[in-house]
Amino acid sequence: MTTAPPALLIAGHGTRDDAGAEAFRDFVRELGRRHPELPVAGGFIELSPPPLGEAVAELVERGVRRFAAVPLMLVSAGHAKGDIPAALAREKERHPGLSYSYGRPLGPHPGLLSVLERRLDEALGGRARTPADRADVTVLLVGRGSTDPDANAEVHKAARLLWEGRGYAGVETAFVSLAAPDVPSGLDRCVRLGARRIVVLPYFLFTGVLPDRVRLQTEGWSAAHPEVEVLSADVIGPEPELLDLVMERYEEAVKGDLRMNCDSCVYRVALPGFEEKVGLPQQPHYHPDDDGHHHGHHHGGHTHSHAH
């Protein structure tokens, strides 16, 4: 008798943007269509339906006893490091006999870097496909931003990997919330470095409130600096590379081949200014559609909330 493979649970962040939430749900449905051999479900830890607990309950109702959870997130910030693992532990208590493994976030990955390169080419109208054509193009990669320095550093790593070998004049980094530099400051830095042609590239999977904010801030800065050509690129989107990468992360989780970075995790290492976070216990992020919701969430007895 062949043992059925573990189910796949996709854990999303959530957004107040209906189109962004529906893009996530469409993505989960597409994964299910591509892999009929697997039960596939997805849910959010906050802001959007369905909550993660409802997605787990759906799998349990389908007879699932084992699953692998993949966080549909580009970087390892507090949500991937604490909120989702805590929520999964809660679901295990709610459903006795359920077992799971937990995968790692998505980026940076060569497949995603290829999509980012494609988005840049699209924004440039196909005018900069070779290194020689790209010599006067500066890219500003804009991440979500986090209070976790390790997560912000991962965005810088993605920027460096995007720059390597592609011929852009430079790839700078900015953030749209919670971390500096912000988008206008990032654009100012590009100009100080000599940029006259800039593409602002959102480091986001799907459309939403924050990618929209990136575009609006870019347009505002551009209007005040008509001497600089500024273009806006699109988000990554539900590309084949993203679908393949989620399955790669699923296989890692199933096989136990996890390579999560702990060298600069604020919950393990005393980083300057974040020493109080070392060893904090993680508690689940309460979703408004789940039982026991309250505003904010707890890390070791104190509450903090996120700007979205």
mmCIF file of C-alpha atoms in Angstrom:
data_model
loop_
_atom_site.group_PDB
_atom_site.id
_atom_site.type_symbol
_atom_site.label_atom_id
_atom_site.label_comp_id
_atom_site.label_asym_id
_atom_site.label_seq_id
_atom_site.Cartn_x
_atom_site.Cartn_y
_atom_site.Cartn_z
ATOM 1 C CA MET A 1 0.000 0.000 0.000
ATOM 2 C CA THR A 2 1.416 3.367 -1.033
ATOM 3 C CA THR A 3 1.310 6.075 1.612
ATOM 4 C CA ALA A 4 -0.301 9.271 0.394
ATOM 5 C CA PRO A 5 2.040 12.270 0.288
ATOM 6 C CA PRO A 6 1.497 15.026 2.855
ATOM 7 C CA ALA A 7 -0.938 17.752 1.880
ATOM 8 C CA LEU A 8 0.245 21.257 1.021
ATOM 9 C CA LEU A 9 -0.795 24.230 3.151
ATOM 10 C CA ILE A 10 0.052 27.718 1.847
ATOM 11 C CA ALA A 11 0.352 30.386 4.554
ATOM 12 C CA GLY A 12 -0.163 33.967 3.412
ATOM 13 C CA HIS A 13 0.235 37.273 5.183
ATOM 14 C CA GLY A 14 -3.048 38.931 4.258
ATOM 15 C CA THR A 15 -3.925 42.303 2.783
ATOM 16 C CA ARG A 16 -6.730 44.833 2.933
ATOM 17 C CA ASP A 17 -6.651 44.884 -0.870
ATOM 18 C CA ASP A 18 -9.377 42.610 -2.234
ATOM 19 C CA ALA A 19 -7.558 42.059 -5.535
ATOM 20 C CA GLY A 20 -4.378 41.049 -3.725
ATOM 21 C CA ALA A 21 -6.241 38.598 -1.487
ATOM 22 C CA GLU A 22 -8.017 37.094 -4.497
ATOM 23 C CA ALA A 23 -4.666 36.764 -6.303
ATOM 24 C CA PHE A 24 -3.449 34.627 -3.392
ATOM 25 C CA ARG A 25 -6.603 32.492 -3.459
ATOM 26 C CA ASP A 26 -6.286 32.081 -7.249
ATOM 27 C CA PHE A 27 -2.675 31.029 -6.783
ATOM 28 C CA VAL A 28 -3.678 28.349 -4.271
ATOM 29 C CA ARG A 29 -6.366 27.070 -6.643
ATOM 30 C CA GLU A 30 -3.859 26.929 -9.512
ATOM 31 C CA LEU A 31 -1.449 24.895 -7.361
ATOM 32 C CA GLY A 32 -4.292 22.485 -6.665
ATOM 33 C CA ARG A 33 -5.072 22.175 -10.379
ATOM 34 C CA ARG A 34 -1.419 21.536 -11.216
ATOM 35 C CA HIS A 35 -1.042 18.897 -8.504
ATOM 36 C CA PRO A 36 -4.236 16.844 -8.346
ATOM 37 C CA GLU A 37 -2.343 14.183 -6.413
ATOM 38 C CA LEU A 38 -2.099 16.573 -3.432
ATOM 39 C CA PRO A 39 -4.747 18.119 -1.206
ATOM 40 C CA VAL A 40 -3.898 21.849 -1.352
ATOM 41 C CA ALA A 41 -5.307 24.639 0.822
ATOM 42 C CA GLY A 42 -4.267 28.146 1.765
ATOM 43 C CA GLY A 43 -5.092 30.744 4.394
ATOM 44 C CA PHE A 44 -3.963 34.027 5.902
ATOM 45 C CA ILE A 45 -2.624 34.915 9.321
ATOM 46 C CA GLU A 46 -4.431 38.276 9.301
ATOM 47 C CA LEU A 47 -6.510 40.821 7.356
ATOM 48 C CA SER A 48 -7.988 38.514 4.683
ATOM 49 C CA PRO A 49 -10.239 35.466 4.582
ATOM 50 C CA PRO A 50 -9.846 32.583 4.930
ATOM 51 C CA PRO A 51 -7.834 32.393 8.159
ATOM 52 C CA LEU A 52 -5.085 29.794 8.332
ATOM 53 C CA GLY A 53 -7.085 27.773 10.856
ATOM 54 C CA GLU A 54 -9.957 27.434 8.400
ATOM 55 C CA ALA A 55 -7.571 26.163 5.722
ATOM 56 C CA VAL A 56 -6.231 23.534 8.137
ATOM 57 C CA ALA A 57 -9.789 22.522 9.065
ATOM 58 C CA GLU A 58 -10.559 22.127 5.343
ATOM 59 C CA LEU A 59 -7.639 19.733 4.959
ATOM 60 C CA VAL A 60 -8.683 17.766 8.041
ATOM 61 C CA GLU A 61 -12.217 17.434 6.665
ATOM 62 C CA ARG A 62 -10.666 15.968 3.504
ATOM 63 C CA GLY A 63 -9.024 13.265 5.604
ATOM 64 C CA VAL A 64 -5.568 14.831 5.834
ATOM 65 C CA ARG A 65 -3.458 13.810 8.825
ATOM 66 C CA ARG A 66 -0.099 15.123 7.595
ATOM 67 C CA PHE A 67 0.750 18.316 5.754
ATOM 68 C CA ALA A 68 3.683 20.519 4.850
ATOM 69 C CA ALA A 69 3.205 24.254 5.301
ATOM 70 C CA VAL A 70 4.959 26.738 3.015
ATOM 71 C CA PRO A 71 4.948 30.450 3.932
ATOM 72 C CA LEU A 72 4.131 32.420 0.780
ATOM 73 C CA MET A 73 6.525 35.163 1.808
ATOM 74 C CA LEU A 74 9.721 36.493 0.296
ATOM 75 C CA VAL A 75 11.696 37.031 3.502
ATOM 76 C CA SER A 76 11.949 35.568 6.990
ATOM 77 C CA ALA A 77 10.469 38.256 9.217
ATOM 78 C CA GLY A 78 8.374 37.930 12.357
ATOM 79 C CA HIS A 79 5.437 36.355 10.542
ATOM 80 C CA ALA A 80 7.446 33.499 9.031
ATOM 81 C CA LYS A 81 9.645 33.052 12.109
ATOM 82 C CA GLY A 82 7.027 33.322 14.833
ATOM 83 C CA ASP A 83 3.411 33.900 13.894
ATOM 84 C CA ILE A 84 2.959 31.046 11.431
ATOM 85 C CA PRO A 85 4.839 28.394 13.497
ATOM 86 C CA ALA A 86 2.805 29.413 16.547
ATOM 87 C CA ALA A 87 -0.437 29.231 14.564
ATOM 88 C CA LEU A 88 0.501 25.785 13.253
ATOM 89 C CA ALA A 89 1.230 24.588 16.780
ATOM 90 C CA ARG A 90 -2.199 25.847 17.802
ATOM 91 C CA GLU A 91 -3.828 23.931 14.946
ATOM 92 C CA LYS A 92 -2.069 20.750 16.033
ATOM 93 C CA GLU A 93 -3.651 21.168 19.467
ATOM 94 C CA ARG A 94 -7.054 21.772 17.875
ATOM 95 C CA HIS A 95 -6.789 18.635 15.724
ATOM 96 C CA PRO A 96 -5.319 15.727 17.733
ATOM 97 C CA GLY A 97 -3.341 13.309 15.579
ATOM 98 C CA LEU A 98 -2.424 15.963 13.021
ATOM 99 C CA SER A 99 1.267 16.326 12.128
ATOM 100 C CA TYR A 100 3.075 18.794 9.931
ATOM 101 C CA SER A 101 6.423 20.046 8.707
ATOM 102 C CA TYR A 102 7.212 23.683 8.038
ATOM 103 C CA GLY A 103 9.005 25.025 4.989
ATOM 104 C CA ARG A 104 11.061 28.146 4.533
ATOM 105 C CA PRO A 105 10.199 31.434 2.815
ATOM 106 C CA LEU A 106 10.700 31.829 -0.895
ATOM 107 C CA GLY A 107 13.460 34.241 -1.674
ATOM 108 C CA PRO A 108 15.881 35.132 -2.911
ATOM 109 C CA HIS A 109 15.800 32.345 -5.471
ATOM 110 C CA PRO A 110 17.128 32.223 -9.051
ATOM 111 C CA GLY A 111 13.622 31.652 -10.392
ATOM 112 C CA LEU A 112 12.302 34.763 -8.676
ATOM 113 C CA LEU A 113 15.316 36.780 -9.804
ATOM 114 C CA SER A 114 14.474 35.781 -13.370
ATOM 115 C CA VAL A 115 10.930 37.075 -12.907
ATOM 116 C CA LEU A 116 12.249 40.338 -11.448
ATOM 117 C CA GLU A 117 14.531 40.721 -14.468
ATOM 118 C CA ARG A 118 11.526 40.134 -16.716
ATOM 119 C CA ARG A 119 9.526 42.804 -14.874
ATOM 120 C CA LEU A 120 12.382 45.254 -15.395
ATOM 121 C CA ASP A 121 12.511 44.471 -19.118
ATOM 122 C CA GLU A 122 8.756 45.001 -19.350
ATOM 123 C CA ALA A 123 8.977 48.353 -17.572
ATOM 124 C CA LEU A 124 11.720 49.419 -19.972
ATOM 125 C CA GLY A 125 9.645 48.371 -22.966
ATOM 126 C CA GLY A 126 12.191 45.800 -24.096
ATOM 127 C CA ARG A 127 14.805 48.505 -24.585
ATOM 128 C CA ALA A 128 17.375 47.068 -22.178
ATOM 129 C CA ARG A 129 17.787 43.347 -22.730
ATOM 130 C CA THR A 130 21.590 43.252 -22.900
ATOM 131 C CA PRO A 131 24.212 44.418 -20.389
ATOM 132 C CA ALA A 132 25.257 47.194 -22.774
ATOM 133 C CA ASP A 133 21.686 48.486 -22.944
ATOM 134 C CA ARG A 134 21.382 48.363 -19.164
ATOM 135 C CA ALA A 135 24.496 50.350 -18.354
ATOM 136 C CA ASP A 136 22.474 53.507 -17.660
ATOM 137 C CA VAL A 137 19.623 51.787 -15.759
ATOM 138 C CA THR A 138 19.555 51.985 -11.967
ATOM 139 C CA VAL A 139 17.072 49.756 -10.173
ATOM 140 C CA LEU A 140 15.449 50.574 -6.836
ATOM 141 C CA LEU A 141 14.233 47.307 -5.303
ATOM 142 C CA VAL A 142 11.537 48.118 -2.738
ATOM 143 C CA GLY A 143 10.728 45.600 -0.017
ATOM 144 C CA ARG A 144 7.932 45.532 2.510
ATOM 145 C CA GLY A 145 10.151 46.591 5.387
ATOM 146 C CA SER A 146 10.331 45.031 8.834
ATOM 147 C CA THR A 147 11.399 45.648 12.402
ATOM 148 C CA ASP A 148 13.536 42.516 11.934
ATOM 149 C CA PRO A 149 17.021 43.473 10.648
ATOM 150 C CA ASP A 150 17.564 39.969 9.268
ATOM 151 C CA ALA A 151 14.495 40.340 7.037
ATOM 152 C CA ASN A 152 15.666 43.714 5.744
ATOM 153 C CA ALA A 153 19.097 42.256 5.057
ATOM 154 C CA GLU A 154 17.487 39.568 2.876
ATOM 155 C CA VAL A 155 16.059 42.283 0.621
ATOM 156 C CA HIS A 156 19.566 43.717 0.259
ATOM 157 C CA LYS A 157 20.789 40.229 -0.630
ATOM 158 C CA ALA A 158 18.133 39.951 -3.338
ATOM 159 C CA ALA A 159 19.207 43.340 -4.699
ATOM 160 C CA ARG A 160 22.826 42.272 -4.889
ATOM 161 C CA LEU A 161 21.948 38.987 -6.604
ATOM 162 C CA LEU A 162 19.771 40.864 -9.091
ATOM 163 C CA TRP A 163 22.677 43.203 -9.883
ATOM 164 C CA GLU A 164 25.247 40.443 -10.360
ATOM 165 C CA GLY A 165 25.954 39.732 -14.007
ATOM 166 C CA ARG A 166 23.005 41.596 -15.487
ATOM 167 C CA GLY A 167 24.710 44.841 -16.365
ATOM 168 C CA TYR A 168 22.543 47.359 -14.521
ATOM 169 C CA ALA A 169 24.317 50.495 -13.358
ATOM 170 C CA GLY A 170 23.262 49.573 -9.855
ATOM 171 C CA VAL A 171 20.519 47.998 -7.753
ATOM 172 C CA GLU A 172 19.670 50.008 -4.652
ATOM 173 C CA THR A 173 17.263 49.061 -1.868
ATOM 174 C CA ALA A 174 14.390 50.844 -0.129
ATOM 175 C CA PHE A 175 11.385 49.905 1.998
ATOM 176 C CA VAL A 176 7.788 51.022 1.993
ATOM 177 C CA SER A 177 7.138 50.605 5.740
ATOM 178 C CA LEU A 178 8.843 50.099 9.097
ATOM 179 C CA ALA A 179 12.413 50.438 7.802
ATOM 180 C CA ALA A 180 14.679 53.052 6.229
ATOM 181 C CA PRO A 181 15.356 54.217 3.630
ATOM 182 C CA ASP A 182 11.849 54.879 2.365
ATOM 183 C CA VAL A 183 11.037 55.154 -1.335
ATOM 184 C CA PRO A 184 11.728 58.893 -1.750
ATOM 185 C CA SER A 185 14.994 58.573 0.165
ATOM 186 C CA GLY A 186 15.961 55.584 -1.962
ATOM 187 C CA LEU A 187 15.306 57.571 -5.138
ATOM 188 C CA ASP A 188 17.339 60.481 -3.755
ATOM 189 C CA ARG A 189 20.218 58.085 -3.130
ATOM 190 C CA CYS A 190 20.020 56.765 -6.702
ATOM 191 C CA VAL A 191 20.337 60.326 -8.019
ATOM 192 C CA ARG A 192 23.262 61.103 -5.711
ATOM 193 C CA LEU A 193 24.960 58.060 -7.184
ATOM 194 C CA GLY A 194 24.512 59.513 -10.655
ATOM 195 C CA ALA A 195 21.307 57.819 -11.817
ATOM 196 C CA ARG A 196 19.326 59.491 -14.569
ATOM 197 C CA ARG A 197 17.164 56.514 -15.480
ATOM 198 C CA ILE A 198 15.570 54.590 -12.616
ATOM 199 C CA VAL A 199 13.196 51.637 -12.506
ATOM 200 C CA VAL A 200 11.363 51.170 -9.201
ATOM 201 C CA LEU A 201 10.851 47.433 -8.726
ATOM 202 C CA PRO A 202 8.445 46.278 -5.976
ATOM 203 C CA TYR A 203 9.687 43.157 -4.192
ATOM 204 C CA PHE A 204 6.186 41.816 -3.637
ATOM 205 C CA LEU A 205 4.419 38.684 -4.804
ATOM 206 C CA PHE A 206 0.990 40.152 -5.527
ATOM 207 C CA THR A 207 -0.753 43.485 -5.791
ATOM 208 C CA GLY A 208 -1.932 45.111 -2.564
ATOM 209 C CA VAL A 209 -1.968 48.203 -0.391
ATOM 210 C CA LEU A 210 1.817 48.406 -0.022
ATOM 211 C CA PRO A 211 2.719 47.892 -3.712
ATOM 212 C CA ASP A 212 0.137 50.561 -4.555
ATOM 213 C CA ARG A 213 1.837 52.847 -2.030
ATOM 214 C CA VAL A 214 5.189 52.203 -3.697
ATOM 215 C CA ARG A 215 3.787 53.275 -7.048
ATOM 216 C CA LEU A 216 2.118 56.394 -5.627
ATOM 217 C CA GLN A 217 5.283 57.472 -3.804
ATOM 218 C CA THR A 218 7.285 56.866 -6.968
ATOM 219 C CA GLU A 219 4.901 58.978 -9.033
ATOM 220 C CA GLY A 220 5.006 61.760 -6.452
ATOM 221 C CA TRP A 221 8.791 61.823 -6.385
ATOM 222 C CA SER A 222 8.974 61.683 -10.177
ATOM 223 C CA ALA A 223 6.640 64.675 -10.555
ATOM 224 C CA ALA A 224 9.000 66.704 -8.365
ATOM 225 C CA HIS A 225 12.071 65.565 -10.356
ATOM 226 C CA PRO A 226 11.186 65.845 -14.052
ATOM 227 C CA GLU A 227 14.858 65.741 -15.024
ATOM 228 C CA VAL A 228 15.058 62.067 -13.998
ATOM 229 C CA GLU A 229 13.357 59.285 -15.956
ATOM 230 C CA VAL A 230 11.529 57.089 -13.442
ATOM 231 C CA LEU A 231 9.590 53.970 -14.391
ATOM 232 C CA SER A 232 7.514 51.621 -12.229
ATOM 233 C CA ALA A 233 7.704 47.852 -12.668
ATOM 234 C CA ASP A 234 5.021 45.351 -11.716
ATOM 235 C CA VAL A 235 4.951 42.873 -8.832
ATOM 236 C CA ILE A 236 6.167 39.307 -9.308
ATOM 237 C CA GLY A 237 2.718 37.782 -9.813
ATOM 238 C CA PRO A 238 1.610 34.147 -10.220
ATOM 239 C CA GLU A 239 4.352 33.213 -12.657
ATOM 240 C CA PRO A 240 5.347 29.592 -13.428
ATOM 241 C CA GLU A 241 8.620 30.170 -11.561
ATOM 242 C CA LEU A 242 6.664 31.024 -8.396
ATOM 243 C CA LEU A 243 4.447 27.962 -8.709
ATOM 244 C CA ASP A 244 7.529 25.778 -9.193
ATOM 245 C CA LEU A 245 9.323 27.379 -6.256
ATOM 246 C CA VAL A 246 6.447 26.709 -3.862
ATOM 247 C CA MET A 247 6.605 23.040 -4.819
ATOM 248 C CA GLU A 248 10.374 23.093 -4.293
ATOM 249 C CA ARG A 249 9.854 24.468 -0.790
ATOM 250 C CA TYR A 250 7.159 21.823 -0.221
ATOM 251 C CA GLU A 251 9.573 19.032 -1.207
ATOM 252 C CA GLU A 252 12.227 20.453 1.130
ATOM 253 C CA ALA A 253 9.763 20.442 4.011
ATOM 254 C CA VAL A 254 8.582 16.900 3.286
ATOM 255 C CA LYS A 255 12.142 15.571 3.083
ATOM 256 C CA GLY A 256 13.338 17.537 6.089
ATOM 257 C CA ASP A 257 15.906 19.442 4.013
ATOM 258 C CA LEU A 258 15.405 22.801 5.700
ATOM 259 C CA ARG A 259 18.074 25.487 5.518
ATOM 260 C CA MET A 260 16.548 28.341 7.464
ATOM 261 C CA ASN A 261 19.034 31.076 8.280
ATOM 262 C CA CYS A 262 19.554 31.372 12.026
ATOM 263 C CA ASP A 263 22.890 33.209 11.950
ATOM 264 C CA SER A 264 21.268 36.638 12.212
ATOM 265 C CA CYS A 265 17.866 35.842 13.693
ATOM 266 C CA VAL A 266 16.888 38.302 16.439
ATOM 267 C CA TYR A 267 15.272 35.484 18.422
ATOM 268 C CA ARG A 268 18.599 33.603 18.610
ATOM 269 C CA VAL A 269 21.358 36.210 18.308
ATOM 270 C CA ALA A 270 21.756 39.437 20.291
ATOM 271 C CA LEU A 271 21.854 41.999 17.491
ATOM 272 C CA PRO A 272 22.531 45.637 18.479
ATOM 273 C CA GLY A 273 19.286 47.305 19.494
ATOM 274 C CA PHE A 274 17.300 44.050 19.487
ATOM 275 C CA GLU A 275 18.847 42.237 22.445
ATOM 276 C CA GLU A 276 15.532 41.944 24.294
ATOM 277 C CA LYS A 277 14.082 39.672 21.596
ATOM 278 C CA VAL A 278 16.499 36.785 22.203
ATOM 279 C CA GLY A 279 14.638 33.689 23.352
ATOM 280 C CA LEU A 280 11.170 35.203 23.281
ATOM 281 C CA PRO A 281 8.444 32.560 23.037
ATOM 282 C CA GLN A 282 6.287 32.811 19.935
ATOM 283 C CA GLN A 283 2.522 33.044 20.137
ATOM 284 C CA PRO A 284 0.068 32.783 17.229
ATOM 285 C CA HIS A 285 -1.079 35.822 15.322
ATOM 286 C CA TYR A 286 -4.832 36.057 15.889
ATOM 287 C CA HIS A 287 -6.925 36.355 12.757
ATOM 288 C CA PRO A 288 -10.154 38.417 12.942
ATOM 289 C CA ASP A 289 -12.151 35.486 11.544
ATOM 290 C CA ASP A 290 -10.680 32.981 13.977
ATOM 291 C CA ASP A 291 -11.671 32.296 17.572
ATOM 292 C CA GLY A 292 -10.127 34.400 20.328
ATOM 293 C CA HIS A 293 -9.097 37.355 18.138
ATOM 294 C CA HIS A 294 -7.710 40.485 19.666
ATOM 295 C CA HIS A 295 -5.736 43.337 18.194
ATOM 296 C CA GLY A 296 -1.985 42.971 17.912
ATOM 297 C CA HIS A 297 -0.151 39.825 18.894
ATOM 298 C CA HIS A 298 2.103 38.660 21.643
ATOM 299 C CA HIS A 299 5.767 37.829 21.771
ATOM 300 C CA GLY A 300 6.702 36.726 25.227
ATOM 301 C CA GLY A 301 4.069 38.713 27.078
ATOM 302 C CA HIS A 302 4.256 42.080 25.327
ATOM 303 C CA THR A 303 2.115 43.160 22.407
ATOM 304 C CA HIS A 304 3.129 44.843 19.195
ATOM 305 C CA SER A 305 1.274 45.546 15.993
ATOM 306 C CA HIS A 306 2.347 45.994 12.391
ATOM 307 C CA ALA A 307 1.746 48.833 9.966
ATOM 308 C CA HIS A 308 0.042 47.586 6.808
#
